[in-house]
Amino acid sequence: MDLVDIVTRLAWAAGIVLLGLAVYRLGNRLLMNRAAGSAPAPASQASVPAILYFTTPDCSPCRTIQRPAIERIKQTLGERVSVLEVNAYDQPDLARKWGVLSVPTTFILDKAGKPLHINHGVTRAEKLLKQIEPIL
Amino acid sequence: MQNLVSVDHAALKSNQALIISLLILAFVLNLPVLVAVVCAIMLTGSALLKKPGFFMIYERILKPAKIVKPDVLQDHREPHLFAQGVGGLFLLVSALLLLIGSTIPGWVLAWVVVALASLNLFGGFCVGCAMYYWFNQLRVPGFRQAVPQGTFPGMRPKGN
């Protein structure tokens, strides 16, 4: 097998991976559009971006990792960001409308309450910050 | 009845990452034998060891070196083994097709396994597990475990 073959196959592999990423992002985008169209965000503080955080009382990674990460964001950004925590057990209809299948799930909402990012599973503070900073 | 056991999801994710990496490497280097090796490891893990195929790499290298932290959840082991077995069967057909010279269908099947493992690794959705739970709901013999309470079939169970 020569180098040209390897490079060609590498290019194909990269193309397939990129296509997969695009499909994944499109899926997330459709999910967010559905959420934005069908379910109003819970009451949020006026005109600041928000983290909509779906959790449950028995979710261990929520307690040990996700909540501290969100606390860190709150400490860093103060009143410039609002955190809307939803117990998916107490509000199953809201969780369903937002397409939440597991906890923790976090959405980043812009100042108008429109979802811009969705994070399935535990998300580090750095990633959340990176998603919020452009809309502050 | 929810007879859940401790399942380390970090071991499952390490397994998926290794399967994806090795299959992409096999494609780039055009090594059908590597597909066959990954297939054998996955099927052995599901049928004989009852563990993720690359469990030893996680247990002996990744976990001790703290490259991956354990993520133990109360879950059923069987759906994950079933999912791995389905992936292994796909790779078995893939390896056989590559062996007889049907390269395009062979590699397409290998990429299907890469896609499904990636969906599980990055999206948190296990298609094989969802299939297992659907078979359970349809009362197919052998699929005894029901989806953990409050969990969507195929998604990670809630922590506890």
Coordinates of C-alpha atoms in Angstrom, one line a residue:
Chain A
M1 CA 0.0 0.0 0.0
D2 CA 1.6 3.3 -1.1
L3 CA 1.5 6.7 0.5
V4 CA -1.1 8.0 -2.0
D5 CA -3.5 5.3 -1.0
I6 CA -3.1 6.0 2.6
V7 CA -3.6 9.8 2.1
T8 CA -6.7 9.1 -0.1
R9 CA -8.2 6.8 2.5
L10 CA -7.3 9.4 5.3
A11 CA -9.2 12.0 3.3
W12 CA -12.2 9.8 2.9
A13 CA -12.1 9.0 6.7
A14 CA -11.9 12.7 7.5
G15 CA -14.8 13.5 5.1
I16 CA -17.0 10.8 6.7
V17 CA -16.2 12.0 10.2
L18 CA -17.0 15.6 9.2
L19 CA -20.2 14.4 7.6
G20 CA -21.1 12.6 10.9
L21 CA -20.4 15.7 12.9
A22 CA -22.5 17.8 10.6
V23 CA -25.4 15.3 11.0
Y24 CA -25.0 15.4 14.8
R25 CA -25.0 19.2 14.9
L26 CA -28.0 19.3 12.6
G27 CA -29.8 16.8 14.9
N28 CA -29.1 19.1 17.9
R29 CA -30.2 22.1 15.9
L30 CA -33.5 20.4 15.1
L31 CA -34.0 19.5 18.7
M32 CA -33.4 23.1 19.8
N33 CA -35.7 24.5 17.2
R34 CA -38.4 22.1 18.3
A35 CA -37.8 23.1 21.9
A36 CA -37.9 26.8 21.0
G37 CA -41.1 26.4 19.0
S38 CA -43.1 24.3 21.4
A39 CA -42.1 25.2 24.9
P40 CA -41.6 28.6 26.5
A41 CA -38.6 28.7 28.8
P42 CA -39.5 28.9 32.5
A43 CA -39.6 32.4 33.8
S44 CA -36.2 33.9 33.6
Q45 CA -34.5 37.1 34.7
A46 CA -35.1 39.8 32.1
S47 CA -32.6 40.3 29.3
V48 CA -29.7 38.2 30.4
P49 CA -28.5 34.9 28.9
A50 CA -29.5 31.8 30.9
I51 CA -28.5 28.3 31.5
L52 CA -31.5 26.0 31.5
Y53 CA -30.4 23.1 33.6
F54 CA -32.5 19.9 33.8
T55 CA -31.7 17.7 36.7
T56 CA -33.3 15.3 39.2
P57 CA -32.7 14.9 43.0
D58 CA -31.2 11.4 42.5
C59 CA -28.7 12.3 39.8
S60 CA -25.3 11.9 41.2
P61 CA -23.2 13.5 38.4
C62 CA -25.6 16.5 38.6
R63 CA -24.8 16.9 42.3
T64 CA -21.1 16.2 42.2
I65 CA -20.0 17.7 38.8
Q66 CA -22.7 19.7 37.0
R67 CA -24.0 21.8 39.9
P68 CA -20.4 22.9 41.0
A69 CA -19.7 23.7 37.3
I70 CA -22.8 25.9 37.1
E71 CA -21.9 27.5 40.5
R72 CA -18.5 28.4 39.1
I73 CA -20.2 30.1 36.1
K74 CA -22.4 32.0 38.5
Q75 CA -19.4 33.1 40.5
T76 CA -17.6 34.2 37.4
L77 CA -20.4 36.0 35.6
G78 CA -22.6 37.1 38.5
E79 CA -25.8 38.8 37.4
R80 CA -24.8 38.7 33.8
V81 CA -26.2 35.1 33.6
S82 CA -29.3 33.5 35.0
V83 CA -29.6 29.8 36.0
L84 CA -32.9 28.1 35.6
E85 CA -32.9 24.8 37.3
V86 CA -35.7 22.3 36.5
N87 CA -36.4 19.1 38.4
A88 CA -37.4 16.8 35.6
Y89 CA -39.5 14.7 38.0
D90 CA -41.5 17.7 39.1
Q91 CA -42.0 19.1 35.5
P92 CA -42.0 16.0 33.2
D93 CA -44.0 17.8 30.6
L94 CA -41.5 20.6 30.4
A95 CA -38.6 18.1 30.1
R96 CA -40.4 16.3 27.4
K97 CA -41.2 19.4 25.4
W98 CA -37.5 20.4 25.6
G99 CA -36.5 16.9 24.4
V100 CA -34.7 16.0 27.6
L101 CA -34.0 12.2 27.6
S102 CA -31.4 12.1 30.4
V103 CA -30.0 14.3 33.1
P104 CA -28.0 16.4 33.4
T105 CA -29.0 18.3 30.2
T106 CA -28.2 22.0 29.9
F107 CA -29.4 24.5 27.3
I108 CA -27.8 27.9 26.8
L109 CA -30.5 30.5 26.1
D110 CA -29.9 33.9 24.6
K111 CA -31.3 37.1 26.1
A112 CA -34.6 36.5 24.3
G113 CA -34.8 33.0 25.7
K114 CA -34.0 31.2 22.5
P115 CA -31.9 28.1 22.9
L116 CA -28.5 28.3 21.2
H117 CA -26.7 25.3 22.5
I118 CA -27.7 21.9 24.0
N119 CA -25.4 19.8 26.1
H120 CA -26.3 16.2 26.8
G121 CA -24.7 14.8 29.9
V122 CA -22.2 16.4 32.3
T123 CA -20.7 19.6 30.8
R124 CA -17.6 21.3 32.1
A125 CA -17.6 24.9 33.3
E126 CA -15.1 25.9 30.6
K127 CA -17.4 24.6 27.8
L128 CA -20.5 26.4 29.3
L129 CA -18.5 29.6 29.6
K130 CA -17.3 29.3 26.0
Q131 CA -20.9 28.9 24.9
I132 CA -22.2 31.9 27.0
E133 CA -19.4 34.5 26.5
P134 CA -20.3 35.4 22.9
I135 CA -23.9 36.3 23.9
L136 CA -23.2 38.4 27.0
Chain B
M1 CA -38.2 -6.1 38.8
Q2 CA -35.2 -3.7 38.6
N3 CA -32.3 -5.9 39.7
L4 CA -29.7 -3.3 38.7
V5 CA -26.0 -3.8 39.2
S6 CA -23.0 -1.4 39.2
V7 CA -21.8 -0.8 35.7
D8 CA -18.8 1.4 35.0
H9 CA -19.8 3.6 32.1
A10 CA -16.2 4.8 31.8
A11 CA -15.2 1.3 30.8
L12 CA -18.0 1.3 28.2
K13 CA -16.9 4.6 26.8
S14 CA -13.2 3.6 26.7
N15 CA -14.3 0.5 24.8
Q16 CA -16.2 2.6 22.3
A17 CA -13.3 5.0 21.8
L18 CA -10.9 2.1 21.1
I19 CA -13.4 0.4 18.7
I20 CA -13.8 3.7 16.8
S21 CA -10.0 4.4 16.7
L22 CA -9.0 0.9 15.6
L23 CA -11.7 0.7 12.9
I24 CA -10.7 4.1 11.4
L25 CA -7.1 3.0 11.5
A26 CA -8.0 -0.2 9.8
F27 CA -9.8 1.7 7.0
V28 CA -7.0 4.2 6.6
L29 CA -4.3 1.5 6.4
N30 CA -6.6 -0.9 4.5
L31 CA -6.2 -3.6 7.1
P32 CA -9.2 -6.0 7.0
V33 CA -7.3 -8.2 9.5
L34 CA -7.6 -5.4 12.1
V35 CA -11.4 -5.4 11.5
A36 CA -11.4 -9.1 12.2
V37 CA -9.4 -8.6 15.4
V38 CA -11.7 -5.9 16.7
C39 CA -14.7 -8.2 15.8
A40 CA -13.1 -11.1 17.7
I41 CA -12.5 -8.9 20.8
M42 CA -16.0 -7.6 20.8
L43 CA -17.7 -11.0 20.3
T44 CA -15.4 -12.6 22.9
G45 CA -16.3 -9.8 25.4
S46 CA -20.0 -10.2 24.8
A47 CA -20.2 -14.0 24.6
L48 CA -17.5 -15.2 27.0
L49 CA -16.1 -12.5 29.3
K50 CA -19.4 -10.7 29.8
K51 CA -17.5 -7.4 29.7
P52 CA -16.5 -4.7 27.3
G53 CA -14.1 -6.2 24.8
F54 CA -11.3 -3.8 25.6
F55 CA -12.0 -3.9 29.4
M56 CA -8.4 -5.0 30.1
I57 CA -6.9 -1.8 28.5
Y58 CA -9.3 0.3 30.6
E59 CA -8.6 -1.7 33.8
R60 CA -4.8 -2.0 33.5
I61 CA -3.8 1.2 31.7
L62 CA -6.5 3.9 31.4
K63 CA -7.9 3.7 35.0
P64 CA -4.6 3.3 36.9
A65 CA -3.0 6.1 34.9
K66 CA -6.1 8.3 35.7
I67 CA -6.6 9.0 32.0
V68 CA -10.2 8.0 32.5
K69 CA -12.1 8.3 35.8
P70 CA -14.6 5.5 36.8
D71 CA -18.3 6.5 36.2
V72 CA -20.2 3.8 38.0
L73 CA -24.0 3.8 37.6
Q74 CA -26.7 1.4 38.6
D75 CA -27.7 -0.2 35.3
H76 CA -28.2 -3.5 33.5
R77 CA -25.1 -5.1 32.0
E78 CA -27.0 -7.2 29.4
P79 CA -28.1 -4.4 27.0
H80 CA -24.5 -3.2 26.7
L81 CA -23.3 -6.7 26.0
F82 CA -26.0 -7.1 23.5
A83 CA -25.1 -3.9 21.8
Q84 CA -21.4 -4.9 21.7
G85 CA -22.5 -8.3 20.3
V86 CA -24.5 -6.7 17.5
G87 CA -21.6 -4.5 16.6
G88 CA -19.3 -7.5 16.6
L89 CA -21.7 -9.3 14.3
F90 CA -21.7 -6.3 11.9
L91 CA -17.9 -6.5 11.9
L92 CA -18.0 -10.2 11.3
V93 CA -20.0 -9.7 8.1
S94 CA -17.7 -6.7 7.3
A95 CA -14.6 -8.8 7.7
L96 CA -16.0 -11.7 5.6
L97 CA -17.0 -9.2 2.8
L98 CA -13.5 -7.7 2.9
L99 CA -12.0 -11.2 2.8
I100 CA -13.9 -12.1 -0.4
G101 CA -13.1 -8.8 -2.0
S102 CA -16.4 -6.9 -1.6
T103 CA -14.5 -3.9 -0.3
I104 CA -17.3 -1.2 -0.5
P105 CA -20.0 -3.1 1.4
G106 CA -17.4 -4.4 3.8
W107 CA -16.1 -0.9 4.7
V108 CA -19.6 0.5 4.8
L109 CA -20.5 -2.0 7.5
A110 CA -17.4 -1.1 9.5
W111 CA -18.3 2.6 9.2
V112 CA -21.8 1.8 10.5
V113 CA -20.2 0.3 13.6
V114 CA -18.1 3.5 13.9
A115 CA -21.2 5.6 13.6
L116 CA -23.2 3.7 16.2
A117 CA -20.2 3.7 18.6
S118 CA -19.8 7.4 18.1
L119 CA -23.4 8.1 18.7
N120 CA -23.0 6.2 22.0
L121 CA -19.7 7.8 22.9
F122 CA -20.5 11.4 22.0
G123 CA -24.3 11.5 22.0
G124 CA -24.9 9.2 24.9
F125 CA -27.4 7.1 23.0
C126 CA -26.9 3.3 22.8
V127 CA -28.8 2.0 19.8
G128 CA -28.1 -1.7 20.7
C129 CA -29.4 -1.0 24.2
A130 CA -32.5 0.6 22.9
M131 CA -33.0 -2.5 20.7
Y132 CA -32.6 -4.7 23.7
Y133 CA -35.2 -2.8 25.7
W134 CA -37.6 -2.8 22.8
F135 CA -37.2 -6.6 22.5
N136 CA -37.9 -6.8 26.2
Q137 CA -41.1 -4.8 25.7
L138 CA -42.1 -7.1 22.9
R139 CA -41.4 -10.1 25.3
V140 CA -38.9 -11.7 23.0
P141 CA -37.4 -14.6 25.0
G142 CA -33.9 -13.9 26.4
F143 CA -34.4 -10.2 26.8
R144 CA -35.2 -10.2 30.5
Q145 CA -34.2 -6.8 31.7
A146 CA -36.6 -3.9 31.5
V147 CA -35.4 -0.3 31.0
P148 CA -34.3 1.3 34.4
Q149 CA -37.1 3.4 35.9
G150 CA -37.2 7.0 34.6
T151 CA -34.7 6.3 31.8
F152 CA -35.4 6.6 28.1
P153 CA -34.4 3.3 26.4
G154 CA -30.9 3.5 25.1
M155 CA -29.9 6.6 27.2
R156 CA -27.7 6.6 30.2
P157 CA -29.6 5.8 33.4
K158 CA -29.8 8.5 36.0
G159 CA -27.0 8.6 38.5
N160 CA -27.6 7.5 42.1

